[in-house]
Tab-separated table of C-alpha atoms in Angstrom:
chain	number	residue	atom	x	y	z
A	1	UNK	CA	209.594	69.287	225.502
A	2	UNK	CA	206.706	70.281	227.949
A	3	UNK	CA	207.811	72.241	231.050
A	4	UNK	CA	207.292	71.541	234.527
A	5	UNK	CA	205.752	74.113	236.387
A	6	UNK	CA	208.249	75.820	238.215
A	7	UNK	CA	206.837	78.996	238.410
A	8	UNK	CA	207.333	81.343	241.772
A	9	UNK	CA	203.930	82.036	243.294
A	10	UNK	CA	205.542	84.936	245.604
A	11	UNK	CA	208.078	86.502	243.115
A	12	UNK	CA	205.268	86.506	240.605
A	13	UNK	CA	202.792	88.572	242.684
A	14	UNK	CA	205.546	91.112	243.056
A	15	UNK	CA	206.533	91.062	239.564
A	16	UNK	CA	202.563	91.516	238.882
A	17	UNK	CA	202.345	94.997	240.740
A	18	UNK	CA	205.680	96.185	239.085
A	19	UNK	CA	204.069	95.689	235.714
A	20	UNK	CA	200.675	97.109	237.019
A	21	UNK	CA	202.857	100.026	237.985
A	22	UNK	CA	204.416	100.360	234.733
A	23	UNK	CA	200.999	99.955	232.638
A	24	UNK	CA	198.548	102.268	230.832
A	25	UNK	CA	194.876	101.937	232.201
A	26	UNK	CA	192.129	101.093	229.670
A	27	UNK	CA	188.586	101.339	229.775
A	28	UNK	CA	187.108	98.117	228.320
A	29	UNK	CA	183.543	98.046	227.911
A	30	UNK	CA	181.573	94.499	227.570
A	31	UNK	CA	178.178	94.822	226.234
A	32	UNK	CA	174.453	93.276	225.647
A	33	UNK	CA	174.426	92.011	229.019
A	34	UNK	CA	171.437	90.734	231.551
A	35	UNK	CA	172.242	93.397	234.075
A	36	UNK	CA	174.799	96.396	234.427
A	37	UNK	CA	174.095	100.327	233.269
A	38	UNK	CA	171.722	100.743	230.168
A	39	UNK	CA	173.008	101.151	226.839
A	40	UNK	CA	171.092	103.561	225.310
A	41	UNK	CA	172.060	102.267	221.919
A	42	UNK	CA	171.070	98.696	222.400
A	43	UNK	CA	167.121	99.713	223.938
A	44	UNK	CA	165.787	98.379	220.720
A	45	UNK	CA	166.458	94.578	222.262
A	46	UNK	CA	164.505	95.240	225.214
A	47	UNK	CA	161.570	93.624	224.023
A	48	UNK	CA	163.155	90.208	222.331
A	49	UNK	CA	166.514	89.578	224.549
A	50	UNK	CA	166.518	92.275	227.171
A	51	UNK	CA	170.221	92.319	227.019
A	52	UNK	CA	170.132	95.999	226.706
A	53	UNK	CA	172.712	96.379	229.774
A	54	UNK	CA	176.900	97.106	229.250
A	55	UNK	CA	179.966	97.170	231.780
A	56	UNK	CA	182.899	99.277	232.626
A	57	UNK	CA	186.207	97.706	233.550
A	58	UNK	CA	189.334	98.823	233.485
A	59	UNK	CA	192.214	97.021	231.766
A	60	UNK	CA	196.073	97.466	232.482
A	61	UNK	CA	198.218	97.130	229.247
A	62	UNK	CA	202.067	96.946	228.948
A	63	UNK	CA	202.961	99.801	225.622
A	64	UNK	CA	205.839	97.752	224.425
A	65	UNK	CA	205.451	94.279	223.258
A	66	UNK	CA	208.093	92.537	224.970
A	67	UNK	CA	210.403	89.587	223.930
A	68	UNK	CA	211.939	87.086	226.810
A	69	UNK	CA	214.902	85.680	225.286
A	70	UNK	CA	217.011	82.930	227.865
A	71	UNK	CA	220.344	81.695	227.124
A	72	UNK	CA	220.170	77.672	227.205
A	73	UNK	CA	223.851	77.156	225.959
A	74	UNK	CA	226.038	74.557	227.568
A	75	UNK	CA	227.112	76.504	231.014
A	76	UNK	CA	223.275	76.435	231.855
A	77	UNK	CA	223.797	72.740	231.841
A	78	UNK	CA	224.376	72.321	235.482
A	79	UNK	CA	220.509	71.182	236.666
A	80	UNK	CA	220.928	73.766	239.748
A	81	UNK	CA	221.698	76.843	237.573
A	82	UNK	CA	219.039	75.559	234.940
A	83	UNK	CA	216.627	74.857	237.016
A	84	UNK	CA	217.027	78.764	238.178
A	85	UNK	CA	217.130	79.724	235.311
A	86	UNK	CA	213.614	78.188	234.068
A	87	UNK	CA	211.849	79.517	237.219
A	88	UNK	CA	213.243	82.815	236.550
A	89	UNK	CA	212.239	82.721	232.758
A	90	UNK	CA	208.623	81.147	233.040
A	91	UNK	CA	207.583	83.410	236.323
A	92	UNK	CA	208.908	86.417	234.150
A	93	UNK	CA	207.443	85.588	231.718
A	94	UNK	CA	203.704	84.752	233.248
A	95	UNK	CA	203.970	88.180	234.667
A	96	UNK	CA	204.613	89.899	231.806
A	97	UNK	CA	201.553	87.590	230.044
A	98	UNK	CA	199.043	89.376	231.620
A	99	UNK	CA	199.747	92.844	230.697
A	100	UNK	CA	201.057	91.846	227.179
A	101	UNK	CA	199.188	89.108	225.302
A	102	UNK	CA	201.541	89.825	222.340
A	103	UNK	CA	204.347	89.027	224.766
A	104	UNK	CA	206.638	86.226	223.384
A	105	UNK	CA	209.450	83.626	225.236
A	106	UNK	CA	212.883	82.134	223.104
A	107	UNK	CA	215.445	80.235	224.003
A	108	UNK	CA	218.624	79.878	222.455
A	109	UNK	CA	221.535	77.338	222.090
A	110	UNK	CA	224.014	75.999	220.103
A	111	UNK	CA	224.164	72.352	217.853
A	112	UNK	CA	226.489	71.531	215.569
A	113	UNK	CA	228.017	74.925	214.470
A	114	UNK	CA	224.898	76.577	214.620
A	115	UNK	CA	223.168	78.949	217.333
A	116	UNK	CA	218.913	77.927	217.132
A	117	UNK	CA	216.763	79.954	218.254
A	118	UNK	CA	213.142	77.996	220.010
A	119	UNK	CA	210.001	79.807	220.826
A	120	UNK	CA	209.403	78.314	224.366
A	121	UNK	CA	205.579	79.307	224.364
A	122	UNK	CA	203.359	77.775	222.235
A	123	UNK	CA	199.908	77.140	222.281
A	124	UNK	CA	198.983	78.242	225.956
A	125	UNK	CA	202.237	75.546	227.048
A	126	UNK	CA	205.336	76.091	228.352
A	127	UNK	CA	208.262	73.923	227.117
A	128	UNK	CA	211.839	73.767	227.598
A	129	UNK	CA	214.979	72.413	225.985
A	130	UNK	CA	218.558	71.109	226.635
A	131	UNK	CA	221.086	73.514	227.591
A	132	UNK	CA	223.947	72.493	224.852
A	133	UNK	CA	226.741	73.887	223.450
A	134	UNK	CA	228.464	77.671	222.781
A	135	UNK	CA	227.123	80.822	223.703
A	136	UNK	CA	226.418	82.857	220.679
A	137	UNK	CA	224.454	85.957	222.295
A	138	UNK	CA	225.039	88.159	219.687
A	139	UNK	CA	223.522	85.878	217.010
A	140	UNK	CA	220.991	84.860	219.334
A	141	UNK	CA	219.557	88.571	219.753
A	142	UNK	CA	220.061	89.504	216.483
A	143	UNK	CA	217.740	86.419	215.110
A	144	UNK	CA	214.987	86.958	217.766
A	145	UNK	CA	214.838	90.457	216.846
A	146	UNK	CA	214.640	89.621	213.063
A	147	UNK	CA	211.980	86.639	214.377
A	148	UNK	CA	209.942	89.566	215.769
A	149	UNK	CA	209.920	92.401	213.798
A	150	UNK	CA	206.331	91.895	212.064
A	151	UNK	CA	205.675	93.736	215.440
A	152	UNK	CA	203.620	97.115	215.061
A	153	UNK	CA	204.480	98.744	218.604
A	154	UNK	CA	207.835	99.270	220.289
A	155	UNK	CA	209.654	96.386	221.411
A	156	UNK	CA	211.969	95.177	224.715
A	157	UNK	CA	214.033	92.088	224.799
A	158	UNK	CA	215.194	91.167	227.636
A	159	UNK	CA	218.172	88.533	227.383
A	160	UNK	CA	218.560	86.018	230.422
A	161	UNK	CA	222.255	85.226	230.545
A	162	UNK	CA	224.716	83.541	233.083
A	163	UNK	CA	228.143	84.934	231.542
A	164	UNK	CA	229.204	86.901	228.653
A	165	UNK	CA	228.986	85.396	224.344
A	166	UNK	CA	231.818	83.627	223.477
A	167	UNK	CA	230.972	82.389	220.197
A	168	UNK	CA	229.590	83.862	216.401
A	169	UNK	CA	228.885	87.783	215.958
A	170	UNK	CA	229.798	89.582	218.899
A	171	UNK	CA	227.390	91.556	220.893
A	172	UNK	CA	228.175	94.922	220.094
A	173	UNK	CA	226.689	93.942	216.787
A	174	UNK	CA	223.541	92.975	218.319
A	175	UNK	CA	223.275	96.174	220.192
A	176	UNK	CA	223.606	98.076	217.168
A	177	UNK	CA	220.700	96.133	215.630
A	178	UNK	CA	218.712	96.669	218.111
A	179	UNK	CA	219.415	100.750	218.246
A	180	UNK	CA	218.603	100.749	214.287
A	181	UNK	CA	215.516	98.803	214.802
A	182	UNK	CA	213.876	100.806	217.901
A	183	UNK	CA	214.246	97.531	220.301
A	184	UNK	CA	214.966	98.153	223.491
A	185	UNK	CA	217.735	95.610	224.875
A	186	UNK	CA	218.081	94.828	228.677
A	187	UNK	CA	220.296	92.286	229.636
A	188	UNK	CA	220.250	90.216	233.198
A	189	UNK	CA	222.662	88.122	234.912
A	190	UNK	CA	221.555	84.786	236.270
A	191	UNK	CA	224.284	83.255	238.417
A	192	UNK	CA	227.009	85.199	237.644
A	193	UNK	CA	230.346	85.127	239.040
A	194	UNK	CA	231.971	88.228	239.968
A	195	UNK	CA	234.377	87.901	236.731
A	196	UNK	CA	230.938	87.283	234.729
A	197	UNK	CA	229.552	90.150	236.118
A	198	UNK	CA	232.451	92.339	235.417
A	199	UNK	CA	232.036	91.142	231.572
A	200	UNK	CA	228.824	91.292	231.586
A	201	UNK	CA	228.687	95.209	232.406
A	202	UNK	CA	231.443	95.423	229.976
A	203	UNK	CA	229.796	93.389	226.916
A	204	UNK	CA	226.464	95.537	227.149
A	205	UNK	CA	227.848	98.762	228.401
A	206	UNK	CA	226.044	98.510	231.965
């Protein structure tokens, strides 16, 4: 389903400088235009177009493509903690957009027996889905980073999570995974209880 825009205006400017902060600085150059510095190498067009001109700019760049994976199992059903949960995901995930065009966003849940994984991002939309059923993080993490591994540079998923798996392959399995494939795995709480929390910490070693 489409997504309604429930992006944070304020938490994403803030979010924007952190990942400006954390970026490499390229030099982009855009060329054959009307006005700007003269490039040499394009003179020979001075007579026909004239666009003999070029530009400097400067692009920030994340160096890890990053992976937004949210857990939309059934104790995200509550429309207060999902509807969190969805601004937290698409602002996130807008802010990392602009540093990382390779960036991509999942969702994960769990319908009849069987944790599916949906890319939430498609075509320049955002979408959304049902909160339903188990929560099989472990599965979940392991798939996405399967999903993603056509990926040439390094790789972070971050998992979006309200309480610890309690269903399939547990998450130390995941974690291992992820250390044998080079991904990077950060985990964070989204209305967690203080017993959540405390499993939490536990499940992906802090």
């Amino acid at each position: 389903m489409v997504a309604q825009d429930k992006i944070d205006r304020v938490l994403l400017r803030r979010l924007q400088q952190v990942m400006r902060s954390a970026a490499e600085r390229r030099n982009i150059y855009n060329r054959g235009l009307p006005s700007g510095k003269i490039h040499a190498r394009r003179l020979y067009r001075a007579p026909t177009t004239g666009l003999v001109f070029q530009e400097k700019q400067h692009q920030f760049v994340l160096r890890s493509d990053i992976i937004l994976l949210t857990d939309a199992t059934g104790s995200m059903a509550d429309p207060t903690k999902w509807d969190k949960a969805e601004t937290v995901y698409q602002t996130l995930f807008q802010a990392i957009l602009g540093f990382n065009k390779n960036a991509r966003l999942f969702a994960y849940n769990e319908v009849k027996n069987t944790c599916r994984i949906t890319e939430l991002y498609r075509g320049g939309k955002m979408l959304t889905v049902l909160p339903h059923g188990k929560t099989a993080s472990g599965e979940a993490i392991i798939a996405t980073a399967i999903t993603t591994r056509g990926h040439s540079r390094k790789r972070l998923l971050i998992h979006v999570t309200d309480g610890a798996s309690n269903w399939g392959c547990g998450v130390e399995e995941a974690i291992t995974y992820c250390n044998k494939a080079g991904i990077r795995l950060l985990t964070l709480g989204i209305g967690c209880s203080p017993s959540a929390k405390q499993s939490l910490r536990a499940e992906y070693r802090d």
